[in-house]
mmCIF file of C-alpha atoms in Angstrom:
data_model
loop_
_atom_site.group_PDB
_atom_site.id
_atom_site.type_symbol
_atom_site.label_atom_id
_atom_site.label_comp_id
_atom_site.label_asym_id
_atom_site.label_seq_id
_atom_site.Cartn_x
_atom_site.Cartn_y
_atom_site.Cartn_z
ATOM 1 C CA MET T 1 45.778 138.624 177.049
ATOM 2 C CA SER T 2 46.271 140.525 173.814
ATOM 3 C CA THR T 3 46.348 144.356 173.480
ATOM 4 C CA PRO T 4 49.623 146.186 174.333
ATOM 5 C CA GLY T 5 48.212 147.517 177.611
ATOM 6 C CA VAL T 6 46.898 144.118 178.597
ATOM 7 C CA ALA T 7 50.197 142.465 177.568
ATOM 8 C CA ALA T 8 52.079 144.871 179.839
ATOM 9 C CA VAL T 9 49.793 143.912 182.734
ATOM 10 C CA ALA T 10 50.443 140.226 182.071
ATOM 11 C CA LYS T 11 54.197 140.831 182.090
ATOM 12 C CA SER T 12 54.025 142.757 185.377
ATOM 13 C CA TYR T 13 52.351 139.760 187.054
ATOM 14 C CA GLN T 14 55.226 137.418 186.261
ATOM 15 C CA THR T 15 56.971 138.556 189.460
ATOM 16 C CA PHE T 16 53.804 138.340 191.603
ATOM 17 C CA ASN T 17 54.694 136.813 194.986
ATOM 18 C CA PRO T 18 51.732 135.041 196.629
ATOM 19 C CA SER T 19 53.353 134.931 200.075
ATOM 20 C CA ALA T 20 54.076 138.668 200.049
ATOM 21 C CA TYR T 21 50.549 139.418 198.836
ATOM 22 C CA LEU T 22 49.053 137.362 201.669
ATOM 23 C CA GLN T 23 51.351 138.983 204.227
ATOM 24 C CA ASN T 24 50.382 142.474 203.027
ATOM 25 C CA ASN T 25 46.627 141.956 202.967
ATOM 26 C CA TYR T 26 45.613 138.968 205.089
ATOM 27 C CA MET T 27 47.643 139.425 208.254
ATOM 28 C CA PRO T 28 47.200 142.113 210.931
ATOM 29 C CA PRO T 29 46.414 144.941 210.875
ATOM 30 C CA ARG T 30 43.973 144.288 208.010
ATOM 31 C CA ALA T 31 43.068 140.786 209.193
ATOM 32 C CA ASN T 32 41.973 141.698 212.706
ATOM 33 C CA PHE T 33 38.910 139.676 213.673
ATOM 34 C CA THR T 34 38.000 141.641 216.800
ATOM 35 C CA SER T 35 35.781 144.072 214.900
ATOM 36 C CA GLU T 36 34.131 144.578 211.510
ATOM 37 C CA GLU T 37 35.795 147.973 211.451
ATOM 38 C CA PHE T 38 38.729 146.035 209.986
ATOM 39 C CA ALA T 39 38.856 145.187 206.286
ATOM 40 C CA VAL T 40 38.918 141.378 206.285
ATOM 41 C CA PRO T 41 35.983 140.735 208.660
ATOM 42 C CA TRP T 42 33.972 143.360 206.751
ATOM 43 C CA LYS T 43 34.488 141.358 203.544
ATOM 44 C CA LEU T 44 33.547 138.085 205.240
ATOM 45 C CA ARG T 45 30.372 139.704 206.603
ATOM 46 C CA CYS T 46 29.317 140.924 203.136
ATOM 47 C CA LEU T 47 29.685 137.421 201.742
ATOM 48 C CA ALA T 48 28.019 135.665 204.675
ATOM 49 C CA ASP T 49 25.016 137.998 204.571
ATOM 50 C CA SER T 50 24.563 137.485 200.830
ATOM 51 C CA PHE T 51 24.577 133.698 200.968
ATOM 52 C CA ALA T 52 22.381 133.713 204.090
ATOM 53 C CA THR T 53 19.518 135.116 201.975
ATOM 54 C CA GLY T 54 19.169 131.658 200.414
ATOM 55 C CA GLU T 55 18.823 133.191 196.942
ATOM 56 C CA ILE T 56 22.295 132.258 195.685
ATOM 57 C CA TYR T 57 22.663 128.518 195.163
ATOM 58 C CA GLY T 58 22.995 125.853 192.497
ATOM 59 C CA HIS T 59 25.337 123.274 191.037
ATOM 60 C CA THR T 60 28.426 125.341 190.125
ATOM 61 C CA LEU T 61 30.085 128.461 191.498
ATOM 62 C CA ILE T 62 33.077 129.911 189.641
ATOM 63 C CA ASP T 63 35.572 132.120 191.455
ATOM 64 C CA VAL T 64 37.060 134.495 188.864
ATOM 65 C CA GLY T 65 40.703 135.228 189.687
ATOM 66 C CA THR T 66 41.025 133.260 192.917
ATOM 67 C CA GLY T 67 44.603 134.359 193.522
ATOM 68 C CA PRO T 68 46.237 132.618 196.493
ATOM 69 C CA THR T 69 43.159 133.119 198.740
ATOM 70 C CA ILE T 70 40.181 130.979 199.814
ATOM 71 C CA TYR T 71 38.314 133.267 202.263
ATOM 72 C CA GLN T 72 35.943 134.445 199.506
ATOM 73 C CA LEU T 73 34.562 130.892 199.167
ATOM 74 C CA LEU T 74 33.914 130.047 202.812
ATOM 75 C CA SER T 75 30.266 131.109 203.016
ATOM 76 C CA ALA T 76 29.538 129.764 199.522
ATOM 77 C CA CYS T 77 30.389 126.131 200.133
ATOM 78 C CA ASP T 78 27.010 125.225 201.707
ATOM 79 C CA TYR T 79 25.116 126.327 198.612
ATOM 80 C CA PHE T 80 26.933 124.684 195.675
ATOM 81 C CA GLU T 81 27.867 121.157 194.719
ATOM 82 C CA GLU T 82 30.988 122.234 192.861
ATOM 83 C CA ILE T 83 33.282 125.235 193.255
ATOM 84 C CA VAL T 84 35.716 126.119 190.460
ATOM 85 C CA ALA T 85 38.788 128.185 191.327
ATOM 86 C CA THR T 86 40.507 130.051 188.473
ATOM 87 C CA ASP T 87 43.615 132.149 188.047
ATOM 88 C CA TYR T 88 45.862 133.434 185.268
ATOM 89 C CA LEU T 89 49.024 132.571 187.224
ATOM 90 C CA GLU T 90 50.191 129.007 187.714
ATOM 91 C CA VAL T 91 51.878 130.043 190.987
ATOM 92 C CA ASN T 92 48.460 130.979 192.403
ATOM 93 C CA ARG T 93 46.754 127.860 191.071
ATOM 94 C CA GLU T 94 49.504 125.769 192.677
ATOM 95 C CA THR T 95 49.022 127.588 195.996
ATOM 96 C CA ILE T 96 45.326 126.636 195.986
ATOM 97 C CA ARG T 97 46.065 123.050 194.883
ATOM 98 C CA ARG T 98 48.520 122.601 197.745
ATOM 99 C CA TRP T 99 45.959 123.891 200.258
ATOM 100 C CA VAL T 100 43.223 121.589 198.907
ATOM 101 C CA HIS T 101 45.496 118.536 199.082
ATOM 102 C CA GLY T 102 47.028 119.376 202.460
ATOM 103 C CA GLU T 103 50.489 119.826 200.975
ATOM 104 C CA ASP T 104 51.044 123.345 202.308
ATOM 105 C CA ALA T 105 52.786 122.614 205.611
ATOM 106 C CA GLY T 106 54.193 125.930 206.727
ATOM 107 C CA GLY T 107 51.918 127.712 204.279
ATOM 108 C CA PHE T 108 49.379 130.418 205.030
ATOM 109 C CA ASP T 109 47.110 129.695 208.010
ATOM 110 C CA TRP T 110 43.467 130.166 206.984
ATOM 111 C CA SER T 111 42.065 128.804 210.257
ATOM 112 C CA PRO T 112 41.242 132.252 211.804
ATOM 113 C CA PHE T 113 39.287 133.146 208.644
ATOM 114 C CA ILE T 114 37.374 129.859 208.683
ATOM 115 C CA GLN T 115 36.651 130.181 212.404
ATOM 116 C CA HIS T 116 35.356 133.730 211.916
ATOM 117 C CA ALA T 117 33.125 132.690 209.008
ATOM 118 C CA CYS T 118 31.617 129.917 211.147
ATOM 119 C CA ARG T 119 31.068 132.376 213.993
ATOM 120 C CA ILE T 120 29.227 134.998 211.943
ATOM 121 C CA GLU T 121 27.169 132.410 210.046
ATOM 122 C CA GLY T 122 25.881 131.281 213.442
ATOM 123 C CA LYS T 123 25.107 127.680 212.480
ATOM 124 C CA GLY T 124 27.369 126.102 215.072
ATOM 125 C CA GLU T 125 29.457 124.448 212.369
ATOM 126 C CA PRO T 126 32.887 123.263 213.576
ATOM 127 C CA TRP T 127 35.517 125.110 211.574
ATOM 128 C CA LYS T 128 37.372 121.943 210.613
ATOM 129 C CA GLU T 129 34.183 120.628 209.007
ATOM 130 C CA LYS T 130 33.824 123.788 206.932
ATOM 131 C CA GLU T 131 37.473 123.557 205.887
ATOM 132 C CA GLN T 132 37.066 119.962 204.723
ATOM 133 C CA LYS T 133 33.780 120.741 202.964
ATOM 134 C CA LEU T 134 35.373 123.524 200.934
ATOM 135 C CA LYS T 135 38.329 121.314 200.029
ATOM 136 C CA ARG T 136 35.933 118.588 198.826
ATOM 137 C CA LYS T 137 33.909 121.001 196.720
ATOM 138 C CA LEU T 138 36.918 122.733 195.129
ATOM 139 C CA LYS T 139 36.907 120.185 192.338
ATOM 140 C CA LYS T 140 38.572 122.222 189.591
ATOM 141 C CA ILE T 141 41.416 124.756 189.583
ATOM 142 C CA LEU T 142 41.625 126.190 186.081
ATOM 143 C CA PRO T 143 43.645 128.753 184.107
ATOM 144 C CA ILE T 144 41.656 131.835 183.089
ATOM 145 C CA ASP T 145 42.237 134.913 180.954
ATOM 146 C CA VAL T 146 39.529 137.507 181.616
ATOM 147 C CA HIS T 147 40.644 139.492 178.558
ATOM 148 C CA GLN T 148 39.580 136.724 176.202
ATOM 149 C CA PRO T 149 35.970 136.548 174.954
ATOM 150 C CA ASN T 150 35.882 132.963 176.251
ATOM 151 C CA PRO T 151 37.921 133.301 179.474
ATOM 152 C CA LEU T 152 38.077 129.579 180.266
ATOM 153 C CA GLY T 153 38.488 128.384 176.688
ATOM 154 C CA SER T 154 36.799 125.001 176.309
ATOM 155 C CA LEU T 155 37.236 124.020 179.961
ATOM 156 C CA LEU T 156 33.652 124.838 181.010
ATOM 157 C CA SER T 157 30.836 122.511 179.956
ATOM 158 C CA ARG T 158 27.934 124.557 181.331
ATOM 159 C CA PRO T 159 27.404 128.124 182.570
ATOM 160 C CA ALA T 160 27.793 128.649 186.292
ATOM 161 C CA ASP T 161 24.876 129.374 188.616
ATOM 162 C CA ALA T 162 26.916 132.100 190.313
ATOM 163 C CA LEU T 163 30.238 133.931 190.121
ATOM 164 C CA VAL T 164 32.441 135.319 192.863
ATOM 165 C CA SER T 165 35.418 137.576 192.207
ATOM 166 C CA ALA T 166 37.647 139.437 194.661
ATOM 167 C CA PHE T 167 40.191 142.082 193.665
ATOM 168 C CA CYS T 168 40.636 140.704 190.169
ATOM 169 C CA LEU T 169 39.174 142.635 187.238
ATOM 170 C CA GLU T 170 40.277 146.115 188.309
ATOM 171 C CA ALA T 171 43.745 144.753 189.144
ATOM 172 C CA VAL T 172 44.373 143.166 185.739
ATOM 173 C CA SER T 173 42.889 145.811 183.446
ATOM 174 C CA PRO T 174 45.032 148.674 182.119
ATOM 175 C CA ASP T 175 42.090 151.084 181.797
ATOM 176 C CA ARG T 176 38.339 151.426 182.326
ATOM 177 C CA PRO T 177 37.346 150.134 178.838
ATOM 178 C CA SER T 178 39.451 147.011 179.469
ATOM 179 C CA PHE T 179 37.706 146.541 182.826
ATOM 180 C CA ASP T 180 34.304 146.802 181.144
ATOM 181 C CA ARG T 181 35.291 144.310 178.437
ATOM 182 C CA ALA T 182 36.644 141.913 181.061
ATOM 183 C CA LEU T 183 33.353 142.140 182.964
ATOM 184 C CA LEU T 184 31.452 141.285 179.781
ATOM 185 C CA ASN T 185 33.854 138.421 179.061
ATOM 186 C CA VAL T 186 33.480 136.767 182.473
ATOM 187 C CA SER T 187 29.722 137.322 182.341
ATOM 188 C CA THR T 188 29.614 134.727 179.559
ATOM 189 C CA LEU T 189 30.497 132.155 182.239
ATOM 190 C CA LEU T 190 27.254 132.925 184.139
ATOM 191 C CA LYS T 191 23.817 131.603 183.304
ATOM 192 C CA PRO T 192 20.940 134.063 182.655
ATOM 193 C CA GLY T 193 19.446 135.042 186.003
ATOM 194 C CA GLY T 194 22.642 134.001 187.799
ATOM 195 C CA HIS T 195 24.233 135.978 190.628
ATOM 196 C CA PHE T 196 27.613 137.741 190.671
ATOM 197 C CA LEU T 197 29.283 138.751 193.948
ATOM 198 C CA MET T 198 32.308 140.993 193.485
ATOM 199 C CA ILE T 199 34.684 142.625 195.953
ATOM 200 C CA GLY T 200 37.261 145.164 194.793
ATOM 201 C CA GLY T 201 39.323 148.229 195.553
ATOM 202 C CA LEU T 202 37.986 151.776 195.401
ATOM 203 C CA GLU T 203 40.183 154.601 194.055
ATOM 204 C CA GLU T 204 43.252 152.374 193.965
ATOM 205 C CA SER T 205 46.069 152.813 191.426
ATOM 206 C CA PHE T 206 48.649 150.217 192.553
ATOM 207 C CA TYR T 207 49.473 147.435 195.006
ATOM 208 C CA LEU T 208 52.633 145.550 195.923
ATOM 209 C CA ALA T 209 53.243 141.788 195.968
ATOM 210 C CA GLY T 210 56.930 141.237 196.643
ATOM 211 C CA GLU T 211 59.022 142.673 193.800
ATOM 212 C CA ALA T 212 55.897 143.228 191.725
ATOM 213 C CA LYS T 213 54.215 146.641 191.659
ATOM 214 C CA LEU T 214 50.860 146.073 189.988
ATOM 215 C CA SER T 215 48.743 148.800 188.413
ATOM 216 C CA VAL T 216 45.040 149.017 189.222
ATOM 217 C CA VAL T 217 42.233 150.884 187.446
ATOM 218 C CA PRO T 218 40.985 153.500 189.930
ATOM 219 C CA LEU T 219 37.234 152.980 190.292
ATOM 220 C CA GLY T 220 34.641 154.945 192.222
ATOM 221 C CA GLU T 221 31.347 153.555 193.480
ATOM 222 C CA ALA T 222 29.477 155.083 190.532
ATOM 223 C CA ASP T 223 31.914 153.481 188.055
ATOM 224 C CA VAL T 224 31.296 150.000 189.464
ATOM 225 C CA LYS T 225 27.513 150.402 189.413
ATOM 226 C CA GLU T 226 27.586 151.821 185.887
ATOM 227 C CA SER T 227 29.750 148.991 184.565
ATOM 228 C CA PHE T 228 27.454 146.316 185.974
ATOM 229 C CA ALA T 229 24.313 148.060 184.741
ATOM 230 C CA ARG T 230 25.784 148.418 181.238
ATOM 231 C CA SER T 231 26.730 144.732 181.269
ATOM 232 C CA GLY T 232 23.121 143.679 181.769
ATOM 233 C CA TYR T 233 22.928 143.259 185.531
ATOM 234 C CA HIS T 234 20.368 144.322 188.116
ATOM 235 C CA ILE T 235 22.170 145.526 191.253
ATOM 236 C CA ARG T 236 20.708 143.775 194.279
ATOM 237 C CA ASN T 237 23.045 145.125 196.947
ATOM 238 C CA PHE T 238 26.001 147.490 197.126
ATOM 239 C CA ARG T 239 28.179 148.238 200.159
ATOM 240 C CA SER T 240 31.343 150.237 200.567
ATOM 241 C CA TYR T 241 34.067 150.388 203.184
ATOM 242 C CA VAL T 242 36.364 153.333 203.817
ATOM 243 C CA MET T 243 39.933 152.261 204.507
ATOM 244 C CA PRO T 244 40.908 153.845 207.851
ATOM 245 C CA PRO T 245 44.319 155.522 208.195
ATOM 246 C CA SER T 246 45.506 152.726 210.517
ATOM 247 C CA LEU T 247 45.152 150.201 207.664
ATOM 248 C CA LYS T 248 46.972 152.311 205.071
ATOM 249 C CA VAL T 249 50.308 150.599 205.540
ATOM 250 C CA GLY T 250 52.097 151.449 202.278
ATOM 251 C CA VAL T 251 51.414 148.221 200.352
ATOM 252 C CA ASP T 252 48.857 149.993 198.104
ATOM 253 C CA ASP T 253 46.995 153.283 197.822
ATOM 254 C CA VAL T 254 43.477 151.840 198.124
ATOM 255 C CA GLN T 255 40.953 154.273 199.605
ATOM 256 C CA GLY T 256 38.180 151.783 200.225
ATOM 257 C CA ILE T 257 36.542 148.510 199.232
ATOM 258 C CA PHE T 258 33.317 147.845 197.376
ATOM 259 C CA PHE T 259 31.006 144.862 197.545
ATOM 260 C CA ILE T 260 28.359 144.313 194.896
ATOM 261 C CA HIS T 261 25.706 141.641 194.516
ATOM 262 C CA ALA T 262 24.324 141.817 190.982
ATOM 263 C CA GLN T 263 21.959 139.535 189.113
ATOM 264 C CA LYS T 264 22.324 138.861 185.395
ATOM 265 C CA ALA T 265 19.263 139.539 183.263
ATOM 266 C CA ALA T 266 17.232 136.365 182.685
#
């Protein structure tokens, strides 16, 4: 990260608390699996539906800005030989490493998320099998800086067949031009014709993760679509979710969530 605004963002993340972030966003009330009126099952449905089309597959999937979460990869693991997790923060990379290697006793319980993904995919897959499959396919956990023209440095030998990113670019960019540049930067990781699935906040200016108060670029639906179109993508699907008052619990000021499936020009 380089420019003054970007440097300030990087500094603000040094106090990011993964446990607090997970508690704020991936426990009830937001993680209520009884209905897709709740935020987390809505996100899982968007991802499951996209992969169920059978159009998104290949050798390598890169998750841009994994954070301390794995739910965004659950429906992907049937369609790729290798999944690469990435994050700017070592504390998040270590959280994922510990989950993959079964060293997170007392850590966050992803089993309700995995069970729900299996249920909505409807293949009859036992959830433990899906969990182990994802752990096997998460072969690399790499540092990334989306504000660099080559976000992974020399760590990537070939472009990915697809990208996934959840609540990353808008949450690490100080302004809209920085968001657009970051989108162009991470797009270099994707092969021509490859697919990009992104989930993010709508009209959000901050979120909390323990002591850290992180700034977010407020984006509307039109902003997201415009940024992807300008970056050389064809938008295949776009969905939005309005955050109900019952889920506005003071940990952010997000007004909704977007999901976009975009395909890079061949």
